mmCIF file with all atom_site columns, N, CA, C and O in Angstrom:
data_model
loop_
_atom_site.group_PDB
_atom_site.id
_atom_site.type_symbol
_atom_site.label_atom_id
_atom_site.label_alt_id
_atom_site.label_comp_id
_atom_site.label_asym_id
_atom_site.label_entity_id
_atom_site.label_seq_id
_atom_site.pdbx_PDB_ins_code
_atom_site.Cartn_x
_atom_site.Cartn_y
_atom_site.Cartn_z
_atom_site.occupancy
_atom_site.B_iso_or_equiv
_atom_site.pdbx_formal_charge
_atom_site.auth_seq_id
_atom_site.auth_comp_id
_atom_site.auth_asym_id
_atom_site.auth_atom_id
_atom_site.pdbx_PDB_model_num
ATOM 1   N N  . UNK A 1 1  ? 0.565   -1.386 -0.094  1.00 64.00 ? 1  UNK A N  1
ATOM 2   C CA . UNK A 1 1  ? -0.023  0.092  0.017   1.00 64.00 ? 1  UNK A CA 1
ATOM 3   C C  . UNK A 1 1  ? 0.647   1.255  0.164   1.00 64.00 ? 1  UNK A C  1
ATOM 4   O O  . UNK A 1 1  ? 0.641   1.849  -0.070  1.00 64.00 ? 1  UNK A O  1
ATOM 5   N N  . UNK A 1 2  ? 2.137   0.973  -0.133  1.00 77.00 ? 2  UNK A N  1
ATOM 6   C CA . UNK A 1 2  ? 2.765   2.189  -0.260  1.00 77.00 ? 2  UNK A CA 1
ATOM 7   C C  . UNK A 1 2  ? 3.152   2.596  -1.797  1.00 77.00 ? 2  UNK A C  1
ATOM 8   O O  . UNK A 1 2  ? 4.044   3.448  -1.623  1.00 77.00 ? 2  UNK A O  1
ATOM 9   N N  . UNK A 1 3  ? 2.702   2.435  -2.590  1.00 83.00 ? 3  UNK A N  1
ATOM 10  C CA . UNK A 1 3  ? 2.967   2.480  -4.126  1.00 83.00 ? 3  UNK A CA 1
ATOM 11  C C  . UNK A 1 3  ? 2.738   3.422  -5.133  1.00 83.00 ? 3  UNK A C  1
ATOM 12  O O  . UNK A 1 3  ? 1.397   3.921  -3.873  1.00 83.00 ? 3  UNK A O  1
ATOM 13  N N  . UNK A 1 4  ? 3.898   4.523  -5.100  1.00 80.00 ? 4  UNK A N  1
ATOM 14  C CA . UNK A 1 4  ? 3.124   5.570  -5.563  1.00 80.00 ? 4  UNK A CA 1
ATOM 15  C C  . UNK A 1 4  ? 2.100   5.517  -7.076  1.00 80.00 ? 4  UNK A C  1
ATOM 16  O O  . UNK A 1 4  ? 2.786   4.442  -8.111  1.00 80.00 ? 4  UNK A O  1
ATOM 17  N N  . UNK A 1 5  ? 0.765   5.793  -7.407  1.00 72.00 ? 5  UNK A N  1
ATOM 18  C CA . UNK A 1 5  ? -0.172  5.508  -8.203  1.00 72.00 ? 5  UNK A CA 1
ATOM 19  C C  . UNK A 1 5  ? 0.050   6.973  -9.230  1.00 72.00 ? 5  UNK A C  1
ATOM 20  O O  . UNK A 1 5  ? -0.484  6.478  -10.374 1.00 72.00 ? 5  UNK A O  1
ATOM 21  N N  . UNK A 1 6  ? 0.366   7.658  -8.945  1.00 73.00 ? 6  UNK A N  1
ATOM 22  C CA . UNK A 1 6  ? 0.545   9.372  -9.381  1.00 73.00 ? 6  UNK A CA 1
ATOM 23  C C  . UNK A 1 6  ? 0.550   10.174 -8.634  1.00 73.00 ? 6  UNK A C  1
ATOM 24  O O  . UNK A 1 6  ? 0.504   10.221 -7.509  1.00 73.00 ? 6  UNK A O  1
ATOM 25  N N  . UNK A 1 7  ? 0.775   10.995 -9.279  1.00 78.00 ? 7  UNK A N  1
ATOM 26  C CA . UNK A 1 7  ? 1.132   12.734 -8.827  1.00 78.00 ? 7  UNK A CA 1
ATOM 27  C C  . UNK A 1 7  ? 0.328   13.639 -9.594  1.00 78.00 ? 7  UNK A C  1
ATOM 28  O O  . UNK A 1 7  ? -0.514  13.466 -10.666 1.00 78.00 ? 7  UNK A O  1
ATOM 29  N N  . UNK A 1 8  ? -0.113  14.890 -8.751  1.00 79.00 ? 8  UNK A N  1
ATOM 30  C CA . UNK A 1 8  ? -1.010  15.969 -8.973  1.00 79.00 ? 8  UNK A CA 1
ATOM 31  C C  . UNK A 1 8  ? -0.396  17.462 -8.909  1.00 79.00 ? 8  UNK A C  1
ATOM 32  O O  . UNK A 1 8  ? 0.440   17.282 -7.712  1.00 79.00 ? 8  UNK A O  1
ATOM 33  N N  . UNK A 1 9  ? -0.447  18.128 -9.478  1.00 86.00 ? 9  UNK A N  1
ATOM 34  C CA . UNK A 1 9  ? 0.463   19.367 -9.070  1.00 86.00 ? 9  UNK A CA 1
ATOM 35  C C  . UNK A 1 9  ? -0.289  20.447 -8.158  1.00 86.00 ? 9  UNK A C  1
ATOM 36  O O  . UNK A 1 9  ? -0.164  21.371 -7.918  1.00 86.00 ? 9  UNK A O  1
ATOM 37  N N  . UNK A 1 10 ? -1.893  19.571 -7.574  1.00 84.00 ? 10 UNK A N  1
ATOM 38  C CA . UNK A 1 10 ? -2.472  20.720 -6.828  1.00 84.00 ? 10 UNK A CA 1
ATOM 39  C C  . UNK A 1 10 ? -2.821  19.436 -5.573  1.00 84.00 ? 10 UNK A C  1
ATOM 40  O O  . UNK A 1 10 ? -2.613  18.051 -5.883  1.00 84.00 ? 10 UNK A O  1
ATOM 41  N N  . UNK A 1 11 ? -3.031  20.046 -4.823  1.00 84.00 ? 11 UNK A N  1
ATOM 42  C CA . UNK A 1 11 ? -3.896  19.453 -3.339  1.00 84.00 ? 11 UNK A CA 1
ATOM 43  C C  . UNK A 1 11 ? -5.099  18.652 -3.691  1.00 84.00 ? 11 UNK A C  1
ATOM 44  O O  . UNK A 1 11 ? -5.466  18.869 -4.553  1.00 84.00 ? 11 UNK A O  1
ATOM 45  N N  . UNK A 1 12 ? -5.620  17.254 -3.711  1.00 82.00 ? 12 UNK A N  1
ATOM 46  C CA . UNK A 1 12 ? -6.552  16.589 -4.023  1.00 82.00 ? 12 UNK A CA 1
ATOM 47  C C  . UNK A 1 12 ? -7.294  16.593 -2.583  1.00 82.00 ? 12 UNK A C  1
ATOM 48  O O  . UNK A 1 12 ? -6.992  16.080 -1.479  1.00 82.00 ? 12 UNK A O  1
ATOM 49  N N  . UNK A 1 13 ? -8.373  17.160 -2.826  1.00 82.00 ? 13 UNK A N  1
ATOM 50  C CA . UNK A 1 13 ? -9.252  17.066 -1.918  1.00 82.00 ? 13 UNK A CA 1
ATOM 51  C C  . UNK A 1 13 ? -10.822 16.402 -1.979  1.00 82.00 ? 13 UNK A C  1
ATOM 52  O O  . UNK A 1 13 ? -11.000 16.083 -2.913  1.00 82.00 ? 13 UNK A O  1
ATOM 53  N N  . UNK A 1 14 ? -11.233 15.769 -1.103  1.00 80.00 ? 14 UNK A N  1
ATOM 54  C CA . UNK A 1 14 ? -12.211 15.189 -0.799  1.00 80.00 ? 14 UNK A CA 1
ATOM 55  C C  . UNK A 1 14 ? -13.810 15.848 -1.055  1.00 80.00 ? 14 UNK A C  1
ATOM 56  O O  . UNK A 1 14 ? -13.327 17.124 -0.135  1.00 80.00 ? 14 UNK A O  1
ATOM 57  N N  . UNK A 1 15 ? -14.648 16.094 -1.451  1.00 77.00 ? 15 UNK A N  1
ATOM 58  C CA . UNK A 1 15 ? -15.839 16.870 -1.157  1.00 77.00 ? 15 UNK A CA 1
ATOM 59  C C  . UNK A 1 15 ? -17.034 16.110 -1.922  1.00 77.00 ? 15 UNK A C  1
ATOM 60  O O  . UNK A 1 15 ? -17.383 14.925 -2.004  1.00 77.00 ? 15 UNK A O  1
ATOM 61  N N  . UNK A 1 16 ? -18.081 16.600 -1.680  1.00 77.00 ? 16 UNK A N  1
ATOM 62  C CA . UNK A 1 16 ? -19.680 15.860 -2.373  1.00 77.00 ? 16 UNK A CA 1
ATOM 63  C C  . UNK A 1 16 ? -19.745 15.773 -3.573  1.00 77.00 ? 16 UNK A C  1
ATOM 64  O O  . UNK A 1 16 ? -19.300 17.194 -4.039  1.00 77.00 ? 16 UNK A O  1
ATOM 65  N N  . UNK A 1 17 ? -20.276 14.851 -3.950  1.00 78.00 ? 17 UNK A N  1
ATOM 66  C CA . UNK A 1 17 ? -20.144 14.511 -5.639  1.00 78.00 ? 17 UNK A CA 1
ATOM 67  C C  . UNK A 1 17 ? -19.082 14.934 -6.345  1.00 78.00 ? 17 UNK A C  1
ATOM 68  O O  . UNK A 1 17 ? -18.387 13.946 -6.441  1.00 78.00 ? 17 UNK A O  1
ATOM 69  N N  . UNK A 1 18 ? -18.749 15.793 -6.990  1.00 83.00 ? 18 UNK A N  1
ATOM 70  C CA . UNK A 1 18 ? -17.565 15.658 -7.834  1.00 83.00 ? 18 UNK A CA 1
ATOM 71  C C  . UNK A 1 18 ? -16.508 16.513 -6.814  1.00 83.00 ? 18 UNK A C  1
ATOM 72  O O  . UNK A 1 18 ? -15.948 17.621 -6.242  1.00 83.00 ? 18 UNK A O  1
ATOM 73  N N  . UNK A 1 19 ? -15.190 15.620 -7.023  1.00 84.00 ? 19 UNK A N  1
ATOM 74  C CA . UNK A 1 19 ? -13.822 16.504 -5.951  1.00 84.00 ? 19 UNK A CA 1
ATOM 75  C C  . UNK A 1 19 ? -12.639 15.914 -7.404  1.00 84.00 ? 19 UNK A C  1
ATOM 76  O O  . UNK A 1 19 ? -12.609 15.547 -7.645  1.00 84.00 ? 19 UNK A O  1
ATOM 77  N N  . UNK A 1 20 ? -11.689 17.017 -6.840  1.00 86.00 ? 20 UNK A N  1
ATOM 78  C CA . UNK A 1 20 ? -10.442 16.779 -7.576  1.00 86.00 ? 20 UNK A CA 1
ATOM 79  C C  . UNK A 1 20 ? -9.985  14.920 -7.076  1.00 86.00 ? 20 UNK A C  1
ATOM 80  O O  . UNK A 1 20 ? -9.151  14.626 -7.842  1.00 86.00 ? 20 UNK A O  1
ATOM 81  N N  . UNK A 1 21 ? -10.476 14.697 -5.536  1.00 83.00 ? 21 UNK A N  1
ATOM 82  C CA . UNK A 1 21 ? -9.966  13.620 -5.798  1.00 83.00 ? 21 UNK A CA 1
ATOM 83  C C  . UNK A 1 21 ? -10.610 12.341 -6.046  1.00 83.00 ? 21 UNK A C  1
ATOM 84  O O  . UNK A 1 21 ? -9.729  11.338 -6.700  1.00 83.00 ? 21 UNK A O  1
ATOM 85  N N  . UNK A 1 22 ? -11.774 12.906 -6.295  1.00 82.00 ? 22 UNK A N  1
ATOM 86  C CA . UNK A 1 22 ? -12.671 11.750 -6.972  1.00 82.00 ? 22 UNK A CA 1
ATOM 87  C C  . UNK A 1 22 ? -12.704 11.631 -7.991  1.00 82.00 ? 22 UNK A C  1
ATOM 88  O O  . UNK A 1 22 ? -12.289 10.254 -9.390  1.00 82.00 ? 22 UNK A O  1
ATOM 89  N N  . UNK A 1 23 ? -12.231 12.786 -9.075  1.00 85.00 ? 23 UNK A N  1
ATOM 90  C CA . UNK A 1 23 ? -11.636 12.905 -10.402 1.00 85.00 ? 23 UNK A CA 1
ATOM 91  C C  . UNK A 1 23 ? -10.362 12.189 -10.319 1.00 85.00 ? 23 UNK A C  1
ATOM 92  O O  . UNK A 1 23 ? -10.281 11.001 -11.663 1.00 85.00 ? 23 UNK A O  1
ATOM 93  N N  . UNK A 1 24 ? -9.440  12.234 -9.729  1.00 84.00 ? 24 UNK A N  1
ATOM 94  C CA . UNK A 1 24 ? -8.170  11.434 -9.766  1.00 84.00 ? 24 UNK A CA 1
ATOM 95  C C  . UNK A 1 24 ? -8.614  9.841  -9.620  1.00 84.00 ? 24 UNK A C  1
ATOM 96  O O  . UNK A 1 24 ? -7.840  8.773  -10.287 1.00 84.00 ? 24 UNK A O  1
ATOM 97  N N  . UNK A 1 25 ? -9.511  9.495  -9.046  1.00 83.00 ? 25 UNK A N  1
ATOM 98  C CA . UNK A 1 25 ? -9.643  7.973  -8.486  1.00 83.00 ? 25 UNK A CA 1
ATOM 99  C C  . UNK A 1 25 ? -10.292 7.383  -9.824  1.00 83.00 ? 25 UNK A C  1
ATOM 100 O O  . UNK A 1 25 ? -9.803  6.207  -10.241 1.00 83.00 ? 25 UNK A O  1
ATOM 101 N N  . UNK A 1 26 ? -11.188 7.910  -10.268 1.00 85.00 ? 26 UNK A N  1
ATOM 102 C CA . UNK A 1 26 ? -12.107 7.494  -11.903 1.00 85.00 ? 26 UNK A CA 1
ATOM 103 C C  . UNK A 1 26 ? -10.964 7.628  -12.655 1.00 85.00 ? 26 UNK A C  1
ATOM 104 O O  . UNK A 1 26 ? -11.173 6.718  -13.734 1.00 85.00 ? 26 UNK A O  1
ATOM 105 N N  . UNK A 1 27 ? -10.463 8.541  -12.887 1.00 87.00 ? 27 UNK A N  1
ATOM 106 C CA . UNK A 1 27 ? -9.142  8.744  -14.309 1.00 87.00 ? 27 UNK A CA 1
ATOM 107 C C  . UNK A 1 27 ? -8.412  7.627  -13.963 1.00 87.00 ? 27 UNK A C  1
ATOM 108 O O  . UNK A 1 27 ? -8.082  7.004  -15.283 1.00 87.00 ? 27 UNK A O  1
ATOM 109 N N  . UNK A 1 28 ? -7.758  7.349  -12.755 1.00 85.00 ? 28 UNK A N  1
ATOM 110 C CA . UNK A 1 28 ? -7.001  6.209  -12.627 1.00 85.00 ? 28 UNK A CA 1
ATOM 111 C C  . UNK A 1 28 ? -7.642  4.982  -12.848 1.00 85.00 ? 28 UNK A C  1
ATOM 112 O O  . UNK A 1 28 ? -7.373  3.885  -13.570 1.00 85.00 ? 28 UNK A O  1
ATOM 113 N N  . UNK A 1 29 ? -9.066  4.749  -12.591 1.00 87.00 ? 29 UNK A N  1
ATOM 114 C CA . UNK A 1 29 ? -9.386  3.393  -12.999 1.00 87.00 ? 29 UNK A CA 1
ATOM 115 C C  . UNK A 1 29 ? -9.882  3.404  -14.646 1.00 87.00 ? 29 UNK A C  1
ATOM 116 O O  . UNK A 1 29 ? -9.636  2.172  -15.258 1.00 87.00 ? 29 UNK A O  1
ATOM 117 N N  . UNK A 1 30 ? -10.104 4.433  -15.175 1.00 89.00 ? 30 UNK A N  1
ATOM 118 C CA . UNK A 1 30 ? -10.193 4.153  -16.532 1.00 89.00 ? 30 UNK A CA 1
ATOM 119 C C  . UNK A 1 30 ? -8.497  4.159  -17.470 1.00 89.00 ? 30 UNK A C  1
ATOM 120 O O  . UNK A 1 30 ? -8.533  2.932  -18.188 1.00 89.00 ? 30 UNK A O  1
ATOM 121 N N  . UNK A 1 31 ? -7.867  4.465  -16.696 1.00 88.00 ? 31 UNK A N  1
ATOM 122 C CA . UNK A 1 31 ? -6.314  4.217  -17.238 1.00 88.00 ? 31 UNK A CA 1
ATOM 123 C C  . UNK A 1 31 ? -5.585  2.742  -16.953 1.00 88.00 ? 31 UNK A C  1
ATOM 124 O O  . UNK A 1 31 ? -5.291  1.999  -17.975 1.00 88.00 ? 31 UNK A O  1
ATOM 125 N N  . UNK A 1 32 ? -6.151  1.985  -15.719 1.00 89.00 ? 32 UNK A N  1
ATOM 126 C CA . UNK A 1 32 ? -6.123  0.703  -15.563 1.00 89.00 ? 32 UNK A CA 1
ATOM 127 C C  . UNK A 1 32 ? -6.807  -0.194 -16.295 1.00 89.00 ? 32 UNK A C  1
ATOM 128 O O  . UNK A 1 32 ? -6.333  -1.408 -16.648 1.00 89.00 ? 32 UNK A O  1
ATOM 129 N N  . UNK A 1 33 ? -8.194  0.220  -16.646 1.00 91.00 ? 33 UNK A N  1
ATOM 130 C CA . UNK A 1 33 ? -9.630  -0.963 -17.287 1.00 91.00 ? 33 UNK A CA 1
ATOM 131 C C  . UNK A 1 33 ? -8.897  -0.853 -18.938 1.00 91.00 ? 33 UNK A C  1
ATOM 132 O O  . UNK A 1 33 ? -8.941  -2.078 -19.745 1.00 91.00 ? 33 UNK A O  1
ATOM 133 N N  . UNK A 1 34 ? -8.682  0.172  -19.238 1.00 92.00 ? 34 UNK A N  1
ATOM 134 C CA . UNK A 1 34 ? -8.520  0.247  -20.785 1.00 92.00 ? 34 UNK A CA 1
ATOM 135 C C  . UNK A 1 34 ? -7.336  -0.862 -21.086 1.00 92.00 ? 34 UNK A C  1
ATOM 136 O O  . UNK A 1 34 ? -7.750  -1.511 -22.231 1.00 92.00 ? 34 UNK A O  1
ATOM 137 N N  . UNK A 1 35 ? -6.439  -0.850 -20.732 1.00 93.00 ? 35 UNK A N  1
ATOM 138 C CA . UNK A 1 35 ? -5.550  -2.051 -21.063 1.00 93.00 ? 35 UNK A CA 1
ATOM 139 C C  . UNK A 1 35 ? -5.789  -3.203 -20.700 1.00 93.00 ? 35 UNK A C  1
ATOM 140 O O  . UNK A 1 35 ? -5.515  -4.481 -21.429 1.00 93.00 ? 35 UNK A O  1
ATOM 141 N N  . UNK A 1 36 ? -6.304  -3.343 -19.687 1.00 92.00 ? 36 UNK A N  1
ATOM 142 C CA . UNK A 1 36 ? -7.019  -4.743 -19.019 1.00 92.00 ? 36 UNK A CA 1
ATOM 143 C C  . UNK A 1 36 ? -7.839  -5.297 -19.880 1.00 92.00 ? 36 UNK A C  1
ATOM 144 O O  . UNK A 1 36 ? -7.902  -6.466 -20.377 1.00 92.00 ? 36 UNK A O  1
ATOM 145 N N  . UNK A 1 37 ? -8.939  -4.465 -20.569 1.00 91.00 ? 37 UNK A N  1
ATOM 146 C CA . UNK A 1 37 ? -9.912  -5.154 -21.453 1.00 91.00 ? 37 UNK A CA 1
ATOM 147 C C  . UNK A 1 37 ? -9.702  -4.926 -22.711 1.00 91.00 ? 37 UNK A C  1
ATOM 148 O O  . UNK A 1 37 ? -10.338 -5.752 -23.576 1.00 91.00 ? 37 UNK A O  1
ATOM 149 N N  . UNK A 1 38 ? -8.301  -3.983 -23.345 1.00 92.00 ? 38 UNK A N  1
ATOM 150 C CA . UNK A 1 38 ? -8.119  -3.978 -24.422 1.00 92.00 ? 38 UNK A CA 1
ATOM 151 C C  . UNK A 1 38 ? -9.199  -2.993 -25.386 1.00 92.00 ? 38 UNK A C  1
ATOM 152 O O  . UNK A 1 38 ? -9.396  -3.263 -26.640 1.00 92.00 ? 38 UNK A O  1
ATOM 153 N N  . UNK A 1 39 ? -9.947  -2.515 -24.905 1.00 89.00 ? 39 UNK A N  1
ATOM 154 C CA . UNK A 1 39 ? -11.021 -1.628 -25.648 1.00 89.00 ? 39 UNK A CA 1
ATOM 155 C C  . UNK A 1 39 ? -11.552 -0.615 -24.762 1.00 89.00 ? 39 UNK A C  1
ATOM 156 O O  . UNK A 1 39 ? -11.369 -0.690 -23.512 1.00 89.00 ? 39 UNK A O  1
ATOM 157 N N  . UNK A 1 40 ? -11.846 0.453  -25.364 1.00 87.00 ? 40 UNK A N  1
ATOM 158 C CA . UNK A 1 40 ? -12.299 1.450  -25.043 1.00 87.00 ? 40 UNK A CA 1
ATOM 159 C C  . UNK A 1 40 ? -13.292 1.714  -24.030 1.00 87.00 ? 40 UNK A C  1
ATOM 160 O O  . UNK A 1 40 ? -14.476 1.030  -23.692 1.00 87.00 ? 40 UNK A O  1
ATOM 161 N N  . UNK A 1 41 ? -13.040 2.291  -22.796 1.00 88.00 ? 41 UNK A N  1
ATOM 162 C CA . UNK A 1 41 ? -13.739 2.337  -21.754 1.00 88.00 ? 41 UNK A CA 1
ATOM 163 C C  . UNK A 1 41 ? -15.093 3.660  -21.632 1.00 88.00 ? 41 UNK A C  1
ATOM 164 O O  . UNK A 1 41 ? -14.108 4.198  -21.615 1.00 88.00 ? 41 UNK A O  1
ATOM 165 N N  . UNK A 1 42 ? -16.019 3.590  -21.626 1.00 89.00 ? 42 UNK A N  1
ATOM 166 C CA . UNK A 1 42 ? -16.931 4.525  -21.946 1.00 89.00 ? 42 UNK A CA 1
ATOM 167 C C  . UNK A 1 42 ? -17.256 5.275  -20.870 1.00 89.00 ? 42 UNK A C  1
ATOM 168 O O  . UNK A 1 42 ? -17.818 6.363  -20.585 1.00 89.00 ? 42 UNK A O  1
ATOM 169 N N  . UNK A 1 43 ? -17.232 4.390  -19.390 1.00 85.00 ? 43 UNK A N  1
ATOM 170 C CA . UNK A 1 43 ? -17.698 4.904  -18.245 1.00 85.00 ? 43 UNK A CA 1
ATOM 171 C C  . UNK A 1 43 ? -17.119 4.493  -16.836 1.00 85.00 ? 43 UNK A C  1
ATOM 172 O O  . UNK A 1 43 ? -16.872 3.465  -17.439 1.00 85.00 ? 43 UNK A O  1
ATOM 173 N N  . UNK A 1 44 ? -16.739 5.336  -16.245 1.00 85.00 ? 44 UNK A N  1
ATOM 174 C CA . UNK A 1 44 ? -16.141 4.898  -14.718 1.00 85.00 ? 44 UNK A CA 1
ATOM 175 C C  . UNK A 1 44 ? -17.146 5.590  -13.705 1.00 85.00 ? 44 UNK A C  1
ATOM 176 O O  . UNK A 1 44 ? -16.932 6.875  -13.515 1.00 85.00 ? 44 UNK A O  1
ATOM 177 N N  . UNK A 1 45 ? -17.054 5.138  -12.809 1.00 79.00 ? 45 UNK A N  1
ATOM 178 C CA . UNK A 1 45 ? -17.559 5.701  -11.664 1.00 79.00 ? 45 UNK A CA 1
ATOM 179 C C  . UNK A 1 45 ? -17.164 5.173  -10.445 1.00 79.00 ? 45 UNK A C  1
ATOM 180 O O  . UNK A 1 45 ? -16.494 3.804  -9.978  1.00 79.00 ? 45 UNK A O  1
ATOM 181 N N  . UNK A 1 46 ? -17.279 5.872  -9.271  1.00 78.00 ? 46 UNK A N  1
ATOM 182 C CA . UNK A 1 46 ? -16.962 5.778  -7.806  1.00 78.00 ? 46 UNK A CA 1
ATOM 183 C C  . UNK A 1 46 ? -18.329 6.412  -6.855  1.00 78.00 ? 46 UNK A C  1
ATOM 184 O O  . UNK A 1 46 ? -18.754 7.316  -7.502  1.00 78.00 ? 46 UNK A O  1
ATOM 185 N N  . UNK A 1 47 ? -18.705 5.686  -6.033  1.00 76.00 ? 47 UNK A N  1
ATOM 186 C CA . UNK A 1 47 ? -19.818 5.977  -4.887  1.00 76.00 ? 47 UNK A CA 1
ATOM 187 C C  . UNK A 1 47 ? -18.903 6.930  -4.126  1.00 76.00 ? 47 UNK A C  1
ATOM 188 O O  . UNK A 1 47 ? -17.654 7.047  -3.812  1.00 76.00 ? 47 UNK A O  1
ATOM 189 N N  . UNK A 1 48 ? -19.868 7.886  -3.736  1.00 71.00 ? 48 UNK A N  1
ATOM 190 C CA . UNK A 1 48 ? -19.170 9.175  -2.463  1.00 71.00 ? 48 UNK A CA 1
ATOM 191 C C  . UNK A 1 48 ? -18.818 7.909  -1.253  1.00 71.00 ? 48 UNK A C  1
ATOM 192 O O  . UNK A 1 48 ? -19.532 7.493  -0.510  1.00 71.00 ? 48 UNK A O  1
ATOM 193 N N  . UNK A 1 49 ? -17.489 8.056  -0.912  1.00 66.00 ? 49 UNK A N  1
ATOM 194 C CA . UNK A 1 49 ? -17.624 7.215  0.259   1.00 66.00 ? 49 UNK A CA 1
ATOM 195 C C  . UNK A 1 49 ? -16.675 6.294  0.091   1.00 66.00 ? 49 UNK A C  1
ATOM 196 O O  . UNK A 1 49 ? -16.126 5.362  0.708   1.00 66.00 ? 49 UNK A O  1
ATOM 197 N N  . UNK A 1 50 ? -16.790 5.730  -1.320  1.00 63.00 ? 50 UNK A N  1
ATOM 198 C CA . UNK A 1 50 ? -16.067 4.458  -1.719  1.00 63.00 ? 50 UNK A CA 1
ATOM 199 C C  . UNK A 1 50 ? -14.605 4.337  -1.874  1.00 63.00 ? 50 UNK A C  1
ATOM 200 O O  . UNK A 1 50 ? -13.758 3.517  -1.432  1.00 63.00 ? 50 UNK A O  1
ATOM 201 N N  . UNK A 1 51 ? -13.595 5.450  -1.905  1.00 61.00 ? 51 UNK A N  1
ATOM 202 C CA . UNK A 1 51 ? -12.400 5.349  -1.527  1.00 61.00 ? 51 UNK A CA 1
ATOM 203 C C  . UNK A 1 51 ? -11.848 5.716  -0.033  1.00 61.00 ? 51 UNK A C  1
ATOM 204 O O  . UNK A 1 51 ? -11.958 6.879  0.371   1.00 61.00 ? 51 UNK A O  1
ATOM 205 N N  . UNK A 1 52 ? -11.415 4.936  0.273   1.00 61.00 ? 52 UNK A N  1
ATOM 206 C CA . UNK A 1 52 ? -10.822 4.831  1.165   1.00 61.00 ? 52 UNK A CA 1
ATOM 207 C C  . UNK A 1 52 ? -9.243  4.943  1.182   1.00 61.00 ? 52 UNK A C  1
ATOM 208 O O  . UNK A 1 52 ? -9.002  3.393  1.073   1.00 61.00 ? 52 UNK A O  1
ATOM 209 N N  . UNK A 1 53 ? -8.649  5.908  1.192   1.00 60.00 ? 53 UNK A N  1
ATOM 210 C CA . UNK A 1 53 ? -7.255  5.602  0.434   1.00 60.00 ? 53 UNK A CA 1
ATOM 211 C C  . UNK A 1 53 ? -6.540  6.710  1.763   1.00 60.00 ? 53 UNK A C  1
ATOM 212 O O  . UNK A 1 53 ? -7.537  7.702  2.064   1.00 60.00 ? 53 UNK A O  1
ATOM 213 N N  . UNK A 1 54 ? -5.377  6.795  1.750   1.00 61.00 ? 54 UNK A N  1
ATOM 214 C CA . UNK A 1 54 ? -4.134  8.156  2.542   1.00 61.00 ? 54 UNK A CA 1
ATOM 215 C C  . UNK A 1 54 ? -3.482  8.357  1.333   1.00 61.00 ? 54 UNK A C  1
ATOM 216 O O  . UNK A 1 54 ? -3.039  7.685  0.603   1.00 61.00 ? 54 UNK A O  1
ATOM 217 N N  . UNK A 1 55 ? -3.141  9.718  1.397   1.00 58.00 ? 55 UNK A N  1
ATOM 218 C CA . UNK A 1 55 ? -2.518  9.985  0.631   1.00 58.00 ? 55 UNK A CA 1
ATOM 219 C C  . UNK A 1 55 ? -1.663  11.222 1.132   1.00 58.00 ? 55 UNK A C  1
ATOM 220 O O  . UNK A 1 55 ? -2.033  11.771 2.095   1.00 58.00 ? 55 UNK A O  1
ATOM 221 N N  . UNK A 1 56 ? -0.596  11.579 0.641   1.00 61.00 ? 56 UNK A N  1
ATOM 222 C CA . UNK A 1 56 ? 0.186   12.542 1.523   1.00 61.00 ? 56 UNK A CA 1
ATOM 223 C C  . UNK A 1 56 ? 0.821   13.930 0.267   1.00 61.00 ? 56 UNK A C  1
ATOM 224 O O  . UNK A 1 56 ? 0.712   13.417 -0.772  1.00 61.00 ? 56 UNK A O  1
ATOM 225 N N  . UNK A 1 57 ? 0.614   14.823 0.793   1.00 61.00 ? 57 UNK A N  1
ATOM 226 C CA . UNK A 1 57 ? 0.842   15.930 0.049   1.00 61.00 ? 57 UNK A CA 1
ATOM 227 C C  . UNK A 1 57 ? 2.385   16.457 -0.450  1.00 61.00 ? 57 UNK A C  1
ATOM 228 O O  . UNK A 1 57 ? 3.106   16.485 0.823   1.00 61.00 ? 57 UNK A O  1
ATOM 229 N N  . UNK A 1 58 ? 2.980   16.118 -1.263  1.00 61.00 ? 58 UNK A N  1
ATOM 230 C CA . UNK A 1 58 ? 4.394   16.701 -1.535  1.00 61.00 ? 58 UNK A CA 1
ATOM 231 C C  . UNK A 1 58 ? 4.724   17.904 -1.028  1.00 61.00 ? 58 UNK A C  1
ATOM 232 O O  . UNK A 1 58 ? 4.296   18.570 -1.595  1.00 61.00 ? 58 UNK A O  1
ATOM 233 N N  . UNK A 1 59 ? 5.970   17.941 -0.574  1.00 59.00 ? 59 UNK A N  1
ATOM 234 C CA . UNK A 1 59 ? 6.147   19.344 -0.385  1.00 59.00 ? 59 UNK A CA 1
ATOM 235 C C  . UNK A 1 59 ? 7.614   20.157 -1.506  1.00 59.00 ? 59 UNK A C  1
ATOM 236 O O  . UNK A 1 59 ? 7.845   19.126 -1.981  1.00 59.00 ? 59 UNK A O  1
#
């Protein structure tokens, strides 16, 4: 669970409905699913509260 999966130029924050952290997670799902299935993925969803993850802000 200490593997770096990406970086962002801004702090990722969680919020109601749409947020920078939620967008990051969904983009990551798409990036991982497309090569796995070998075809374009049309939709990626995450529920509010589904991402239980810790992230640290780079200084």
